[in-house]
Amino acid sequence: MFKRLAFPVLTQFVSATAGRNMTTVAYVAVTIGVAMMTLLTVEPAYDASARWVDALLWGCLAYFIFEWLVRLRHMGRQGRFWFYALSGAGVVDAIGALAVPAALLAGIEPKTAWLLAILWTLKVVPGIPGLRQLRRVLVQESGPLISVLVIFLMVVFLASVAEYWLERDVQPQTFGSVPAALWWAVVTLTTTGYGDVVPITPLGRIVAALVMIAGLGVFGLWTGILATGFAAETRRDNFLKTWETVGKVPFFTHLGPAAIADVTQMLRTIDLPPRATIIRKGTSGDCMYFVAAGEVAVDLPGREVRLGEGAFFGEMALLGNTMRGADVTTTKVSRLLVLDLVDFRLLMARHPDLAATIDAEAKRRELENQ
């Protein structure tokens, strides 16, 4: 009985480990390993629990070696051994498995060798949400970012040479060479201001003030470039998601790509949990809704009507009667597309066939509700 239960579980565990994504066990191993590595550097705590700390560290290392070997075997069977071994994920897995043993075999003190366990944190990098978006932003905005970097380096070197020239005679120990002045320039331009090296001549202080102001401008430019890049990337992602959602609504399937793009720019997407109130009877309406996924319930006098994927509601408030005539709530997790009044009128003007369909449906529902 135990064998029959153990082998499927073990097979499932090995199969999950062979995948290139982080498993729950891997996250636990990274967390425990880094925590034990940190505890290793605290003498009183380590001395009191040395056996447990060492055992946990070796256990985490054994898992990462096992994970690496399983993935090598799995990719080798698919004929992609070198593809994985030389990829970023493969190199990180190899470092996680071999760095500490290599250091120990090289004769490095165990406490120092185990500090390489911090490299295990690299394994969680691919699973960080938004990392691909950050990479795309850095690639797309690489030109402006590099331009600002060049400005940063120019200011650093100009400031260090200027301070060397102005301060070398009065402070030969701190500004006795350009490389020594570079430390001051970097600290000042980044507005860190340790205060360990300070100009004392009037002209030197003027240069320092200009460098500090330049530092604010340089980092402001970097921040602005990245913020603009992230905003543009977010808009692109939202556009693609909304496009995909709009394409699934039967109401828009007859529209061409240009028309769908037009609709996508006008619609906004909202996700709602079950039993969320969308419309209250008697309130003023300024938008209509399309059900992209899920289901909503319309509370009419004496009966309840349920609208599923592809249906729309709330259009009556946009066709003349601005007051909502019924309560509308979600019955399950739902995704709705919202079309505001101004965009509704613009869309109807651009696509008369769509306007005729909505008007016919509105008249049909008005007759049903009488």
Coordinates of C-alpha atoms in Angstrom, one line a residue:
M1 CA 0.0 0.0 0.0
F2 CA 2.8 2.4 1.0
K3 CA 4.8 1.6 -2.2
R4 CA 1.7 2.2 -4.4
L5 CA 1.2 5.6 -2.9
A6 CA 4.9 6.5 -2.7
F7 CA 5.9 5.9 -6.3
P8 CA 3.2 8.1 -7.9
V9 CA 4.0 10.9 -5.5
L10 CA 7.8 10.6 -6.2
T11 CA 7.2 10.5 -9.9
Q12 CA 5.0 13.6 -9.7
F13 CA 7.7 15.3 -7.6
V14 CA 10.4 14.5 -10.1
S15 CA 8.2 15.6 -13.0
A16 CA 7.5 19.0 -11.3
T17 CA 11.2 19.4 -10.5
A18 CA 12.2 18.7 -14.1
G19 CA 10.2 21.7 -15.2
R20 CA 12.0 25.0 -15.6
N21 CA 9.8 26.9 -13.2
M22 CA 10.4 27.2 -9.4
T23 CA 8.5 24.7 -7.3
T24 CA 7.2 25.2 -3.8
V25 CA 9.9 23.0 -2.5
A26 CA 12.5 25.1 -4.3
Y27 CA 11.2 28.3 -2.7
V28 CA 11.3 26.7 0.7
A29 CA 14.8 25.5 0.1
V30 CA 16.0 28.9 -0.9
T31 CA 14.3 30.5 2.1
I32 CA 15.8 28.0 4.6
G33 CA 19.2 28.0 3.0
V34 CA 19.6 31.8 3.0
A35 CA 18.3 32.0 6.6
M36 CA 20.7 29.3 7.8
M37 CA 23.6 31.0 5.9
T38 CA 22.7 34.2 7.7
L39 CA 22.6 32.4 11.1
L40 CA 26.0 30.9 10.3
T41 CA 27.5 34.4 10.6
V42 CA 26.0 35.0 14.0
E43 CA 28.5 33.4 16.4
P44 CA 26.4 32.9 19.6
A45 CA 23.4 31.6 17.6
Y46 CA 25.4 29.3 15.4
D47 CA 27.4 27.9 18.3
A48 CA 24.2 26.9 20.1
S49 CA 22.6 25.2 17.0
A50 CA 25.6 24.3 14.8
R51 CA 24.4 20.8 14.0
W52 CA 20.9 21.9 12.9
V53 CA 22.3 24.7 10.8
D54 CA 24.8 22.5 9.1
A55 CA 22.3 19.8 8.5
L56 CA 19.7 22.2 6.9
L57 CA 22.4 23.8 4.7
W58 CA 23.5 20.4 3.4
G59 CA 19.9 19.4 2.9
C60 CA 19.2 22.5 0.8
L61 CA 22.4 21.9 -1.2
A62 CA 21.4 18.3 -1.8
Y63 CA 18.1 19.4 -3.1
F64 CA 19.6 21.9 -5.6
I65 CA 22.1 19.3 -6.8
F66 CA 19.2 16.8 -7.3
E67 CA 17.2 19.5 -9.1
W68 CA 20.0 20.3 -11.4
L69 CA 20.7 16.7 -12.3
V70 CA 17.0 15.9 -12.9
R71 CA 16.8 18.9 -15.3
L72 CA 20.0 17.9 -17.1
R73 CA 18.6 14.3 -17.5
H74 CA 15.2 15.6 -18.6
M75 CA 16.5 18.0 -21.2
G76 CA 19.1 15.4 -22.4
R77 CA 16.2 13.0 -23.2
Q78 CA 14.6 15.7 -25.3
G79 CA 17.9 16.4 -27.1
R80 CA 18.3 19.8 -25.5
F81 CA 21.0 19.1 -23.1
W82 CA 23.4 21.9 -24.2
F83 CA 20.5 24.3 -24.8
Y84 CA 19.6 24.0 -21.1
A85 CA 23.2 23.7 -19.8
L86 CA 24.3 26.9 -21.5
S87 CA 21.1 28.9 -20.9
G88 CA 20.7 31.4 -18.2
A89 CA 18.5 29.1 -16.1
G90 CA 20.9 26.2 -16.6
V91 CA 23.9 28.3 -15.5
V92 CA 22.1 29.5 -12.4
D93 CA 21.1 26.0 -11.5
A94 CA 24.7 24.8 -12.0
I95 CA 26.0 27.6 -9.8
G96 CA 23.5 26.8 -7.1
A97 CA 24.6 23.1 -7.2
L98 CA 28.3 23.5 -7.6
A99 CA 29.5 26.8 -6.1
V100 CA 29.6 25.7 -2.4
P101 CA 31.1 22.2 -3.1
A102 CA 33.7 23.7 -5.4
A103 CA 34.7 26.2 -2.6
L104 CA 34.9 23.5 0.0
L105 CA 37.0 21.3 -2.3
A106 CA 39.3 24.3 -2.9
G107 CA 40.1 24.4 0.8
I108 CA 38.1 27.5 1.6
E109 CA 37.0 27.7 5.3
P110 CA 33.4 26.2 5.6
K111 CA 31.9 29.3 7.1
T112 CA 33.3 31.3 4.1
A113 CA 32.3 28.7 1.5
W114 CA 28.7 28.6 2.7
L115 CA 28.4 32.4 2.1
L116 CA 28.1 31.3 -1.6
A117 CA 24.6 30.0 -0.6
I118 CA 23.5 33.6 -1.2
L119 CA 23.7 32.7 -4.9
W120 CA 20.7 30.5 -4.4
T121 CA 18.5 33.6 -4.4
L122 CA 19.3 34.0 -8.2
K123 CA 17.0 31.0 -8.8
V124 CA 13.9 33.0 -7.8
V125 CA 14.6 35.8 -10.3
P126 CA 12.8 34.3 -13.3
G127 CA 9.6 34.0 -11.2
I128 CA 9.5 37.7 -10.2
P129 CA 6.3 39.2 -11.6
G130 CA 7.0 42.1 -14.0
L131 CA 10.6 41.1 -14.7
R132 CA 9.9 40.6 -18.4
Q133 CA 8.2 43.9 -18.6
L134 CA 11.2 45.6 -16.9
R135 CA 13.5 43.9 -19.5
R136 CA 11.4 45.2 -22.4
V137 CA 11.4 48.7 -20.9
L138 CA 15.2 48.7 -20.5
V139 CA 15.6 47.5 -24.1
Q140 CA 13.2 49.9 -25.6
E141 CA 14.5 52.9 -23.6
S142 CA 18.2 51.9 -23.8
G143 CA 19.1 54.9 -26.0
P144 CA 17.8 57.6 -23.6
L145 CA 19.1 55.7 -20.6
I146 CA 22.6 55.4 -22.0
S147 CA 22.5 59.1 -23.0
V148 CA 21.8 60.0 -19.4
L149 CA 24.6 57.6 -18.2
V150 CA 27.0 59.4 -20.5
I151 CA 26.0 62.7 -19.0
F152 CA 26.4 61.2 -15.5
L153 CA 30.0 60.1 -16.3
M154 CA 30.9 63.4 -17.9
V155 CA 29.8 65.3 -14.8
V156 CA 31.6 62.9 -12.5
F157 CA 34.9 63.3 -14.4
L158 CA 34.6 67.0 -14.9
A159 CA 33.7 67.5 -11.2
S160 CA 36.6 65.3 -10.0
V161 CA 39.2 67.1 -12.2
A162 CA 37.8 70.5 -11.1
E163 CA 38.0 69.6 -7.4
Y164 CA 41.4 68.1 -7.8
W165 CA 42.6 71.4 -9.3
L166 CA 40.9 73.6 -6.7
E167 CA 41.5 71.5 -3.5
R168 CA 44.8 69.6 -4.1
D169 CA 47.0 72.2 -2.4
V170 CA 44.7 72.6 0.7
Q171 CA 43.6 69.0 1.1
P172 CA 46.4 66.8 -0.5
Q173 CA 45.3 63.7 1.4
T174 CA 41.7 63.7 0.1
F175 CA 42.0 65.5 -3.2
G176 CA 45.6 64.6 -4.0
S177 CA 44.7 62.8 -7.3
V178 CA 41.9 62.6 -9.7
P179 CA 41.0 59.0 -8.7
A180 CA 40.7 60.2 -5.1
A181 CA 38.5 63.0 -6.2
L182 CA 36.3 60.6 -8.1
W183 CA 35.0 59.1 -4.8
W184 CA 33.8 62.6 -3.7
A185 CA 32.3 63.2 -7.2
V186 CA 30.2 60.0 -7.1
V187 CA 29.0 60.5 -3.5
T188 CA 28.0 64.1 -4.3
L189 CA 26.4 63.5 -7.7
T190 CA 24.3 60.7 -6.2
T191 CA 23.3 63.1 -3.4
T192 CA 24.4 60.5 -0.8
G193 CA 26.6 63.0 1.0
Y194 CA 28.6 60.9 3.5
G195 CA 30.6 64.0 4.5
D196 CA 33.9 62.2 4.8
V197 CA 35.4 64.4 2.0
V198 CA 34.3 68.0 1.8
P199 CA 35.6 70.9 -0.3
I200 CA 36.7 73.9 1.8
T201 CA 37.7 76.5 -0.8
P202 CA 35.0 78.9 -2.0
L203 CA 35.3 77.8 -5.6
G204 CA 35.4 74.1 -4.5
R205 CA 32.1 74.6 -2.7
I206 CA 30.5 76.3 -5.7
V207 CA 31.5 73.3 -7.9
A208 CA 30.1 71.0 -5.2
A209 CA 26.8 72.8 -5.2
L210 CA 26.5 72.6 -9.0
V211 CA 27.3 68.9 -8.9
M212 CA 24.6 68.3 -6.3
I213 CA 22.0 70.1 -8.5
A214 CA 23.2 68.2 -11.6
G215 CA 22.7 64.9 -9.6
L216 CA 19.1 65.8 -9.0
G217 CA 18.6 66.4 -12.7
V218 CA 20.4 63.3 -13.8
F219 CA 18.4 60.9 -11.5
G220 CA 15.2 62.8 -12.3
L221 CA 15.8 62.1 -16.0
W222 CA 16.4 58.4 -15.3
T223 CA 13.3 58.2 -13.2
G224 CA 11.2 60.0 -15.9
I225 CA 12.5 57.8 -18.7
L226 CA 11.7 54.6 -16.7
A227 CA 8.3 55.9 -15.6
T228 CA 7.3 56.8 -19.1
G229 CA 8.6 53.5 -20.5
F230 CA 6.6 51.5 -17.8
A231 CA 3.5 53.6 -18.5
A232 CA 3.8 52.9 -22.3
E233 CA 4.4 49.2 -21.7
T234 CA 1.5 49.0 -19.4
R235 CA -0.8 50.6 -22.0
R236 CA 0.4 48.2 -24.6
D237 CA -0.3 45.2 -22.3
N238 CA -3.7 46.5 -21.4
F239 CA -4.5 47.1 -25.1
L240 CA -3.5 43.6 -26.0
K241 CA -5.5 42.1 -23.1
T242 CA -8.6 44.2 -24.0
W243 CA -8.2 43.3 -27.7
E244 CA -8.2 39.6 -26.8
T245 CA -11.3 40.1 -24.6
V246 CA -13.2 42.2 -27.2
G247 CA -12.4 39.5 -29.8
K248 CA -14.2 36.9 -27.6
V249 CA -17.5 38.9 -27.4
P250 CA -19.8 37.7 -30.1
F251 CA -21.2 41.2 -30.4
F252 CA -18.0 42.4 -31.9
T253 CA -17.0 39.4 -34.0
H254 CA -18.3 40.8 -37.2
L255 CA -16.1 43.9 -36.9
G256 CA -12.8 44.1 -38.8
P257 CA -9.4 44.5 -37.2
A258 CA -9.5 48.3 -37.6
A259 CA -12.9 48.6 -36.0
I260 CA -11.9 46.2 -33.1
A261 CA -8.8 48.4 -32.5
D262 CA -11.1 51.4 -32.4
V263 CA -13.4 49.7 -29.9
T264 CA -10.5 48.4 -27.8
Q265 CA -9.2 52.0 -27.3
M266 CA -12.7 53.1 -26.0
L267 CA -13.5 50.2 -23.7
R268 CA -12.1 49.7 -20.3
T269 CA -12.0 46.3 -18.5
I270 CA -13.2 45.6 -15.0
D271 CA -13.1 42.3 -13.1
L272 CA -15.7 41.8 -10.4
P273 CA -16.3 39.1 -7.8
P274 CA -19.6 37.2 -7.3
R275 CA -22.6 39.2 -5.9
A276 CA -21.0 42.5 -6.8
T277 CA -23.6 45.3 -7.6
I278 CA -23.0 46.8 -11.0
I279 CA -26.1 48.9 -11.4
R280 CA -28.7 50.2 -8.9
K281 CA -32.2 50.9 -10.0
G282 CA -33.1 54.6 -10.1
T283 CA -29.5 55.9 -10.4
S284 CA -28.3 57.9 -13.4
G285 CA -26.6 56.0 -16.1
D286 CA -23.6 57.1 -18.1
C287 CA -22.2 53.9 -19.5
M288 CA -23.1 50.5 -20.8
Y289 CA -21.6 47.1 -20.2
F290 CA -20.6 44.0 -22.2
V291 CA -20.1 40.6 -20.5
A292 CA -16.8 39.3 -21.6
A293 CA -16.7 36.4 -19.1
G294 CA -18.9 35.3 -16.3
E295 CA -22.6 36.1 -15.7
V296 CA -24.8 38.9 -14.4
A297 CA -28.4 38.8 -13.0
V298 CA -30.9 41.6 -14.0
D299 CA -33.6 42.0 -11.4
L300 CA -36.8 42.9 -13.3
P301 CA -40.3 43.2 -11.8
G302 CA -41.5 39.7 -10.9
R303 CA -38.5 37.9 -12.6
E304 CA -34.8 37.7 -12.9
V305 CA -32.9 37.5 -16.2
R306 CA -29.4 36.2 -16.4
L307 CA -27.0 37.4 -19.1
G308 CA -23.9 35.4 -20.0
E309 CA -20.8 35.8 -22.1
G310 CA -21.4 38.1 -25.1
A311 CA -24.5 39.8 -23.7
F312 CA -24.7 43.6 -23.0
F313 CA -26.8 45.7 -20.7
G314 CA -27.2 49.3 -19.5
E315 CA -27.7 50.6 -23.1
M316 CA -31.1 52.0 -22.3
A317 CA -29.6 54.8 -20.2
L318 CA -27.5 55.8 -23.2
L319 CA -30.3 55.7 -25.8
G320 CA -32.5 58.3 -24.1
N321 CA -33.7 57.2 -20.7
T322 CA -30.8 58.2 -18.4
M323 CA -32.3 56.5 -15.3
R324 CA -31.4 52.9 -14.6
G325 CA -34.4 50.6 -14.7
A326 CA -33.2 47.6 -12.8
D327 CA -30.6 46.3 -10.3
V328 CA -27.8 44.3 -11.9
T329 CA -25.4 42.1 -10.0
T330 CA -22.8 39.5 -10.8
T331 CA -23.6 35.8 -10.1
K332 CA -20.0 34.6 -10.5
V333 CA -16.5 36.0 -11.1
S334 CA -17.0 38.2 -14.2
R335 CA -15.1 40.4 -16.5
L336 CA -17.0 43.3 -18.0
L337 CA -16.2 45.8 -20.8
V338 CA -17.4 49.3 -20.0
L339 CA -18.3 51.8 -22.7
D340 CA -18.9 55.4 -21.5
L341 CA -21.5 57.7 -22.9
V342 CA -19.2 60.0 -24.9
D343 CA -17.4 57.0 -26.4
F344 CA -20.7 55.3 -27.0
R345 CA -22.0 58.1 -29.2
L346 CA -18.7 58.3 -31.1
L347 CA -18.7 54.5 -31.6
M348 CA -22.3 54.6 -32.9
A349 CA -21.4 57.3 -35.3
R350 CA -18.4 55.4 -36.7
H351 CA -20.2 52.1 -36.9
P352 CA -23.8 52.5 -38.0
D353 CA -24.4 48.7 -38.2
L354 CA -23.3 48.3 -34.6
A355 CA -25.7 51.2 -33.7
A356 CA -28.6 49.5 -35.5
T357 CA -27.9 46.2 -33.7
I358 CA -27.9 47.8 -30.2
D359 CA -31.0 49.9 -31.0
A360 CA -32.9 46.8 -32.2
E361 CA -31.9 44.9 -29.1
A362 CA -32.9 47.8 -26.9
K363 CA -36.3 48.0 -28.5
R364 CA -36.8 44.3 -28.1
R365 CA -36.0 44.4 -24.4
E366 CA -38.2 47.4 -23.9
L367 CA -41.1 45.5 -25.3
E368 CA -40.3 42.5 -23.1
N369 CA -40.2 44.6 -20.0
Q370 CA -43.6 46.2 -20.6

